[in-house]
CSV table of C-alpha atoms and ligand atoms in Angstrom, one decimal:
chain,number,residue,atom,x,y,z
A,269,UNK,CA,85.9,100.8,128.3
A,270,UNK,CA,85.4,99.5,124.8
A,271,UNK,CA,82.0,99.1,123.2
A,272,UNK,CA,81.5,97.3,119.9
A,273,UNK,CA,78.9,98.2,117.3
A,274,UNK,CA,78.0,96.8,113.9
A,275,UNK,CA,79.5,98.9,111.1
A,276,UNK,CA,77.8,97.0,108.2
A,277,UNK,CA,79.1,94.7,105.5
A,278,UNK,CA,81.7,95.4,102.8
A,279,UNK,CA,80.8,95.0,99.2
A,280,UNK,CA,82.3,91.5,99.4
A,281,UNK,CA,79.9,90.7,102.3
A,282,UNK,CA,82.4,90.8,105.1
A,283,UNK,CA,81.0,92.0,108.5
A,284,UNK,CA,82.7,95.0,110.1
A,285,UNK,CA,82.6,96.6,113.5
A,286,UNK,CA,83.0,100.0,115.0
A,287,UNK,CA,84.7,100.2,118.3
A,288,UNK,CA,84.5,103.0,120.8
A,289,UNK,CA,87.2,103.3,123.4
A,290,UNK,CA,86.2,105.7,126.1
A,291,UNK,CA,88.6,106.8,128.8
A,292,UNK,CA,88.0,107.9,132.4
A,293,UNK,CA,87.8,111.5,131.3
A,294,UNK,CA,85.0,110.7,128.8
A,295,UNK,CA,87.2,111.4,125.8
A,296,UNK,CA,86.9,108.6,123.2
A,297,UNK,CA,88.3,107.2,120.0
A,298,UNK,CA,86.2,105.3,117.4
A,299,UNK,CA,87.9,102.8,115.2
A,300,UNK,CA,86.7,100.2,112.6
A,301,UNK,CA,88.4,96.9,111.8
A,302,UNK,CA,88.0,97.9,108.1
A,303,UNK,CA,91.6,99.0,107.5
A,304,UNK,CA,92.1,99.6,111.3
A,305,UNK,CA,90.8,103.0,110.5
A,306,UNK,CA,90.6,105.8,113.1
A,307,UNK,CA,87.1,107.2,112.4
A,308,UNK,CA,86.9,109.9,115.1
A,309,UNK,CA,88.8,111.1,118.1
A,310,UNK,CA,87.0,113.3,120.6
A,311,UNK,CA,89.3,115.1,123.0
A,312,UNK,CA,88.7,118.1,125.3
A,313,UNK,CA,89.4,121.6,124.1
A,314,UNK,CA,90.4,124.6,126.3
A,315,UNK,CA,86.7,124.8,127.5
A,316,UNK,CA,86.6,121.1,128.2
A,317,UNK,CA,84.2,120.6,125.2
A,318,UNK,CA,84.9,117.3,123.4
A,319,UNK,CA,86.1,118.0,119.9
A,320,UNK,CA,86.6,115.5,117.1
A,321,UNK,CA,90.1,116.2,115.8
A,322,UNK,CA,90.3,113.8,112.9
A,323,UNK,CA,88.7,113.6,109.5
A,324,UNK,CA,86.4,110.7,108.9
A,325,UNK,CA,83.2,109.3,107.2
A,326,UNK,CA,79.9,108.2,108.6
A,327,UNK,CA,79.6,104.9,106.7
A,328,UNK,CA,81.7,101.9,105.7
A,329,UNK,CA,80.7,102.4,102.0
A,330,UNK,CA,82.4,105.9,102.0
A,331,UNK,CA,85.6,104.3,103.4
A,332,UNK,CA,85.4,101.6,100.7
A,333,UNK,CA,84.9,103.9,97.8
A,334,UNK,CA,86.9,107.0,98.7
A,335,UNK,CA,90.5,107.8,98.1
A,336,UNK,CA,92.8,109.7,100.4
A,337,UNK,CA,93.2,106.9,103.1
A,338,UNK,CA,91.4,108.8,105.8
A,339,UNK,CA,92.4,107.4,109.2
A,340,UNK,CA,93.6,104.1,107.7
A,341,UNK,CA,96.5,101.8,108.4
A,342,UNK,CA,98.5,101.7,105.2
A,343,UNK,CA,101.0,99.0,104.0
A,344,UNK,CA,102.6,96.6,103.3
A,345,UNK,CA,104.8,99.5,102.3
A,346,UNK,CA,103.6,103.0,103.1
A,347,UNK,CA,104.4,105.8,100.6
A,348,UNK,CA,106.0,105.3,97.2
A,349,UNK,CA,108.2,102.7,95.6
A,350,UNK,CA,109.6,104.0,92.4
A,351,UNK,CA,108.0,102.2,89.4
A,352,UNK,CA,106.9,99.5,91.8
A,353,UNK,CA,110.3,97.8,91.4
A,354,UNK,CA,113.0,96.6,93.8
A,355,UNK,CA,115.3,93.7,94.2
A,356,UNK,CA,115.9,91.6,97.3
A,357,UNK,CA,118.4,88.8,97.8
A,358,UNK,CA,119.3,89.1,94.1
A,359,UNK,CA,115.7,88.6,92.9
A,360,UNK,CA,113.7,91.3,91.1
A,361,UNK,CA,110.2,92.1,92.2
A,362,UNK,CA,107.5,94.2,90.5
A,363,UNK,CA,104.6,95.5,92.6
A,364,UNK,CA,101.2,96.7,91.5
A,365,UNK,CA,101.4,100.4,90.4
A,366,UNK,CA,98.6,102.7,91.6
A,367,UNK,CA,100.0,106.2,91.6
A,368,UNK,CA,101.1,107.1,88.1
A,369,UNK,CA,104.1,104.8,87.4
A,370,UNK,CA,104.7,104.2,91.2
A,371,UNK,CA,103.5,101.9,93.9
A,372,UNK,CA,101.8,103.8,96.7
A,373,UNK,CA,100.7,102.7,100.2
A,374,UNK,CA,100.7,99.0,99.5
A,375,UNK,CA,98.7,99.2,96.3
A,376,UNK,CA,94.9,99.2,95.8
A,377,UNK,CA,93.4,97.0,98.5
A,378,UNK,CA,96.4,96.8,100.7
A,379,UNK,CA,96.1,96.5,104.5
A,380,UNK,CA,94.0,99.7,104.3
A,381,UNK,CA,91.0,97.8,102.9
A,382,UNK,CA,91.3,94.5,104.8
A,383,UNK,CA,88.9,93.5,107.4
A,384,UNK,CA,91.0,92.7,110.5
A,385,UNK,CA,90.3,90.1,113.1
A,386,UNK,CA,90.1,91.6,116.6
A,387,UNK,CA,90.4,90.9,120.3
A,388,UNK,CA,89.3,93.6,122.9
A,389,UNK,CA,90.9,93.9,126.3
A,390,UNK,CA,90.0,97.0,128.4
A,391,UNK,CA,91.0,100.0,126.4
A,392,UNK,CA,93.0,98.1,123.9
A,393,UNK,CA,92.0,96.5,120.6
A,394,UNK,CA,94.3,94.0,119.0
A,395,UNK,CA,93.8,93.7,115.3
A,396,UNK,CA,95.2,91.0,113.1
A,397,UNK,CA,95.4,90.5,109.4
A,398,UNK,CA,97.4,88.5,106.9
A,399,UNK,CA,98.8,89.5,103.5
A,400,UNK,CA,99.5,86.4,101.4
A,401,UNK,CA,102.8,85.5,99.7
A,402,UNK,CA,102.9,87.3,96.4
A,403,UNK,CA,100.0,89.8,97.2
A,404,UNK,CA,100.5,92.9,95.1
A,405,UNK,CA,103.8,91.4,94.1
A,406,UNK,CA,105.5,91.3,97.5
A,407,UNK,CA,107.4,88.3,98.7
A,408,UNK,CA,106.4,86.4,101.8
A,409,UNK,CA,103.2,85.9,103.8
A,410,UNK,CA,102.9,88.7,106.4
A,411,UNK,CA,101.0,88.4,109.6
A,412,UNK,CA,100.4,91.8,111.0
A,413,UNK,CA,99.0,92.8,114.4
A,414,UNK,CA,98.1,96.4,115.3
A,415,UNK,CA,97.2,97.2,118.9
A,416,UNK,CA,95.3,100.4,119.3
A,417,UNK,CA,94.9,101.8,122.9
A,418,UNK,CA,93.4,105.0,124.1
A,419,UNK,CA,94.5,105.8,127.6
A,420,UNK,CA,93.1,107.9,130.5
A,421,UNK,CA,95.8,110.4,129.7
A,422,UNK,CA,94.4,111.0,126.2
A,423,UNK,CA,97.1,109.1,124.5
A,424,UNK,CA,96.3,107.1,121.3
A,425,UNK,CA,99.0,104.4,121.3
A,426,UNK,CA,99.5,102.4,118.0
A,427,UNK,CA,101.7,99.3,118.2
A,428,UNK,CA,102.5,97.3,115.1
A,429,UNK,CA,104.1,93.9,114.9
A,430,UNK,CA,104.7,91.8,111.9
A,431,UNK,CA,106.4,88.6,110.8
A,432,UNK,CA,107.0,87.2,107.4
A,433,UNK,CA,107.3,83.7,106.0
A,434,UNK,CA,110.2,84.9,103.7
A,435,UNK,CA,112.5,87.9,103.5
A,436,UNK,CA,110.4,90.9,102.5
A,437,UNK,CA,110.0,94.6,102.9
A,438,UNK,CA,107.6,96.5,105.2
A,439,UNK,CA,106.7,100.0,106.2
A,440,UNK,CA,103.4,100.5,108.1
A,441,UNK,CA,101.9,103.8,109.0
A,442,UNK,CA,98.6,105.4,110.0
A,443,UNK,CA,97.1,107.9,107.6
A,444,UNK,CA,94.9,110.1,109.9
A,445,UNK,CA,94.3,113.7,108.8
A,446,UNK,CA,94.3,115.9,111.9
A,447,UNK,CA,92.5,119.1,112.4
A,448,UNK,CA,92.9,120.1,116.0
A,449,UNK,CA,90.5,123.0,115.4
A,450,UNK,CA,87.9,120.3,115.0
A,451,UNK,CA,87.4,118.2,111.8
A,452,UNK,CA,85.9,120.2,109.0
A,453,UNK,CA,86.8,123.6,110.7
A,454,UNK,CA,87.8,125.0,107.3
A,455,UNK,CA,91.1,126.4,108.6
A,456,UNK,CA,93.2,123.3,109.3
A,457,UNK,CA,96.2,125.1,107.8
A,458,UNK,CA,96.2,127.6,110.6
A,459,UNK,CA,97.3,124.8,113.0
A,460,UNK,CA,100.8,125.4,114.2
A,461,UNK,CA,103.4,122.7,113.9
A,462,UNK,CA,106.9,122.0,115.2
A,463,UNK,CA,108.9,119.0,113.9
A,464,UNK,CA,112.0,117.5,115.5
A,465,UNK,CA,114.0,116.8,112.3
A,466,UNK,CA,117.3,117.6,110.6
A,467,UNK,CA,115.8,117.9,107.2
A,468,UNK,CA,113.7,116.3,104.5
A,469,UNK,CA,114.3,113.6,101.9
A,470,UNK,CA,114.4,115.6,98.7
A,471,UNK,CA,111.8,114.5,96.1
A,472,UNK,CA,111.8,114.5,92.3
A,473,UNK,CA,108.8,115.5,90.1
A,474,UNK,CA,107.2,112.0,90.7
A,475,UNK,CA,107.5,112.6,94.5
A,476,UNK,CA,110.2,109.9,94.7
A,477,UNK,CA,113.3,110.6,96.9
A,478,UNK,CA,116.4,111.6,95.1
A,479,UNK,CA,118.5,110.2,97.9
A,480,UNK,CA,119.6,113.7,99.0
A,481,UNK,CA,118.6,115.1,102.4
A,482,UNK,CA,117.9,118.8,102.4
A,483,UNK,CA,118.7,120.6,105.7
A,484,UNK,CA,116.6,123.7,105.7
A,485,UNK,CA,117.9,127.2,106.4
A,486,UNK,CA,116.6,128.9,109.5
A,487,UNK,CA,113.0,130.3,108.8
A,488,UNK,CA,112.8,128.7,105.4
A,489,UNK,CA,109.6,126.7,104.5
A,490,UNK,CA,110.9,123.3,105.7
A,491,UNK,CA,112.2,124.7,109.0
A,492,UNK,CA,109.8,123.7,111.7
A,493,UNK,CA,112.3,124.0,114.5
A,494,UNK,CA,110.0,126.7,116.0
A,495,UNK,CA,106.2,126.4,116.1
A,496,UNK,CA,104.6,128.1,113.0
A,497,UNK,CA,101.3,128.0,111.3
A,498,UNK,CA,101.2,125.4,108.4
A,499,UNK,CA,99.9,128.1,106.1
A,500,UNK,CA,102.8,130.4,106.7
A,501,UNK,CA,105.0,129.0,103.9
A,502,UNK,CA,102.5,126.6,102.2
A,503,UNK,CA,102.5,128.6,99.0
A,504,UNK,CA,106.0,129.9,99.2
A,505,UNK,CA,108.1,130.0,96.1
A,506,UNK,CA,110.1,126.8,96.9
A,507,UNK,CA,110.8,124.1,94.3
A,508,UNK,CA,110.0,121.2,96.7
A,509,UNK,CA,106.7,122.8,97.7
A,510,UNK,CA,105.8,123.4,94.1
A,511,UNK,CA,106.3,119.8,93.1
A,512,UNK,CA,103.9,118.5,95.8
A,513,UNK,CA,101.5,121.5,95.8
A,514,UNK,CA,102.2,121.9,99.5
A,515,UNK,CA,103.9,119.8,102.1
A,516,UNK,CA,104.1,116.1,101.1
A,517,UNK,CA,107.6,115.3,102.4
A,518,UNK,CA,109.4,112.9,104.6
A,519,UNK,CA,111.1,114.6,107.6
A,520,UNK,CA,114.2,112.9,108.9
A,521,UNK,CA,113.6,112.7,112.6
A,522,UNK,CA,116.2,113.6,115.2
A,523,UNK,CA,114.2,114.4,118.3
A,524,UNK,CA,115.2,113.4,121.8
A,525,UNK,CA,114.6,109.9,122.9
A,526,UNK,CA,111.9,109.7,125.4
A,527,UNK,CA,112.0,107.0,128.1
A,528,UNK,CA,108.7,107.8,129.8
A,529,UNK,CA,106.8,105.1,128.0
A,530,UNK,CA,109.5,102.4,128.4
A,531,UNK,CA,109.6,101.8,124.7
A,532,UNK,CA,113.0,101.4,123.2
A,533,UNK,CA,113.9,103.9,120.5
A,534,UNK,CA,110.8,106.1,121.0
A,535,UNK,CA,111.5,109.7,120.2
A,536,UNK,CA,109.6,112.9,119.9
A,537,UNK,CA,108.6,113.6,116.3
A,538,UNK,CA,106.3,116.5,116.2
A,539,UNK,CA,104.0,118.9,118.0
A,540,UNK,CA,100.8,120.3,116.6
A,541,UNK,CA,98.5,123.0,118.1
A,542,UNK,CA,95.0,124.1,117.1
A,543,UNK,CA,95.0,127.9,117.3
A,544,UNK,CA,91.2,128.0,118.0
A,545,UNK,CA,90.7,125.2,120.4
A,546,UNK,CA,94.1,125.2,122.1
A,547,UNK,CA,94.2,121.4,121.6
A,548,UNK,CA,97.8,120.3,121.3
A,549,UNK,CA,99.1,116.9,120.1
A,550,UNK,CA,102.5,115.4,120.7
A,551,UNK,CA,103.7,112.8,118.3
A,552,UNK,CA,106.2,110.1,119.4
A,553,UNK,CA,107.5,107.3,117.3
A,554,UNK,CA,110.1,104.6,117.0
A,555,UNK,CA,110.3,105.2,113.2
A,556,UNK,CA,113.1,107.2,111.5
A,557,UNK,CA,110.8,109.4,109.4
A,558,UNK,CA,107.5,111.2,109.3
A,559,UNK,CA,105.6,112.2,106.1
A,560,UNK,CA,103.9,115.5,106.6
A,561,UNK,CA,101.1,115.7,104.1
A,562,UNK,CA,98.9,118.8,104.0
A,563,UNK,CA,96.1,117.0,102.0
A,564,UNK,CA,97.2,118.7,98.7
A,565,UNK,CA,95.4,116.1,96.6
A,566,UNK,CA,92.2,115.8,98.7
A,567,UNK,CA,89.2,116.6,96.5
A,568,UNK,CA,85.9,118.0,97.8
A,569,UNK,CA,83.8,115.4,99.7
A,570,UNK,CA,81.3,114.9,102.5
A,571,UNK,CA,82.8,114.2,105.9
A,572,UNK,CA,81.0,113.6,109.2
A,573,UNK,CA,78.2,115.7,110.7
A,574,UNK,CA,77.4,118.0,107.8
A,575,UNK,CA,81.1,118.8,107.3
A,576,UNK,CA,82.8,119.0,104.0
A,577,UNK,CA,86.5,118.3,103.4
A,578,UNK,CA,88.6,119.6,100.5
A,579,UNK,CA,92.2,120.5,99.7
A,580,UNK,CA,94.2,121.3,102.9
A,581,UNK,CA,91.3,120.1,105.2
A,582,UNK,CA,93.8,118.4,107.6
A,583,UNK,CA,97.4,117.4,108.1
A,584,UNK,CA,98.6,113.8,108.1
A,585,UNK,CA,101.7,113.1,110.2
A,586,UNK,CA,102.6,109.6,108.9
A,587,UNK,CA,105.4,108.1,111.0
A,588,UNK,CA,107.3,105.7,108.8
A,589,UNK,CA,110.5,104.5,107.3
A,590,UNK,CA,111.8,106.7,104.5
A,591,UNK,CA,109.8,106.4,101.2
A,592,UNK,CA,111.4,104.1,98.6
A,593,UNK,CA,113.9,103.0,101.2
A,594,UNK,CA,114.5,99.6,99.4
A,595,UNK,CA,116.0,101.5,96.4
A,596,UNK,CA,118.3,103.7,98.5
A,597,UNK,CA,121.2,101.9,100.3
A,598,UNK,CA,121.8,105.1,102.3
A,599,UNK,CA,118.3,105.0,103.9
A,600,UNK,CA,117.3,102.8,106.9
A,601,UNK,CA,116.6,99.3,105.7
A,602,UNK,CA,112.9,98.3,105.2
A,603,UNK,CA,113.8,94.6,105.0
A,604,UNK,CA,112.0,92.2,107.3
A,605,UNK,CA,113.8,89.0,107.4
A,606,UNK,CA,112.1,85.7,107.9
A,607,UNK,CA,112.2,84.9,111.6
A,608,UNK,CA,112.6,88.5,112.6
A,609,UNK,CA,109.9,90.7,114.1
A,610,UNK,CA,108.9,94.1,112.7
A,611,UNK,CA,107.8,96.4,115.5
A,612,UNK,CA,106.8,100.0,115.4
A,613,UNK,CA,105.1,102.2,118.1
A,614,UNK,CA,103.6,105.6,117.5
A,615,UNK,CA,101.9,107.7,120.1
A,616,UNK,CA,99.6,110.7,119.6
A,617,UNK,CA,99.1,112.4,122.9
A,618,UNK,CA,96.5,115.1,123.4
A,619,UNK,CA,96.5,118.0,125.8
A,620,UNK,CA,95.5,121.7,126.0
A,621,UNK,CA,97.9,124.6,126.1
B,887,LIG,C1,100.6,110.2,101.2
B,887,LIG,C2,101.3,110.6,100.0
B,887,LIG,C3,100.5,111.6,99.3
B,887,LIG,C4,99.1,111.1,98.9
B,887,LIG,C5,98.5,110.6,100.2
B,887,LIG,C6,97.2,109.9,99.9
B,887,LIG,O1,100.6,111.1,102.2
B,887,LIG,O2,102.6,111.1,100.3
B,887,LIG,O3,101.2,112.0,98.1
B,887,LIG,O4,99.3,110.1,98.0
B,887,LIG,O5,99.3,109.7,100.9
B,887,LIG,O6,96.3,110.7,99.1
């Protein structure tokens, strides 16, 4: 069942809504069409108490004025594009830069701050938005649909589709910060994680991939082949961790393909457990990479229900193509050709262990 509430008007006067999708178990997700943002996600803990496992704000104004992309859909290209420059079909393009000298997450006012059109059907909301030809410097007019479902099995299913009027590049993700101990618990880094990957794309001092893939040694900071608390190696003496002030790296996924959802190319990406609540989350995606970001740059701010968030208040598991892929021939291509369809599915499934 999906209920629709008023979420106020943006500073430009656009009306927004807050949707609550409640499943048969009483668990629910709330989402706004401002940036297709996941505002809260209440799932049962080991005692069956509903616990909000994602960081969010109470008002639209906080979403509009805050950085950090809490819960938002980001794009046209998630993560960084070096110096905002790339070439496609022999033409050079320069994108808006908003992260030092680099382009990040589609630039200021990318999809994360658009008000999406919507259509509700049962436990699914289909959001639609357009990014015009030339917006932020990208070629082609993109029409993006994002279908968000919350199932009776406590699965949050995010399905993205996009088409472009011209050849372009695209990389859509969701930027939710998870704290399975309950949002604002103050010990999100004690969550345990496991990642199905063969390594990370190495970054330089500007957090741009060098092109090299580092395969971690057993038990080293980037080895998540066994479940371990995020805090175990967070401050380890490791050059890659030092650059980012924690984890802010793209993991090259190699998990087993999973046919249970009938979605082509869907594989297991990660597994996260809240040590306090015993809430666990399985992540599945059709994308080749996943940025694990331990909120290293998150500054102190007010969250929901008297909670405060600060550095390391959650972990984002951003399923995506590799950062700066357009400038690395050896990475999977982010090109969306005119007439083709971009499609990406990510599933976050919740259970208790
Ligand atoms: C991504 C990036 C981080 C940071 C956040 C937003 O996860 O990799 O470096 O920019 O988004 O704050």
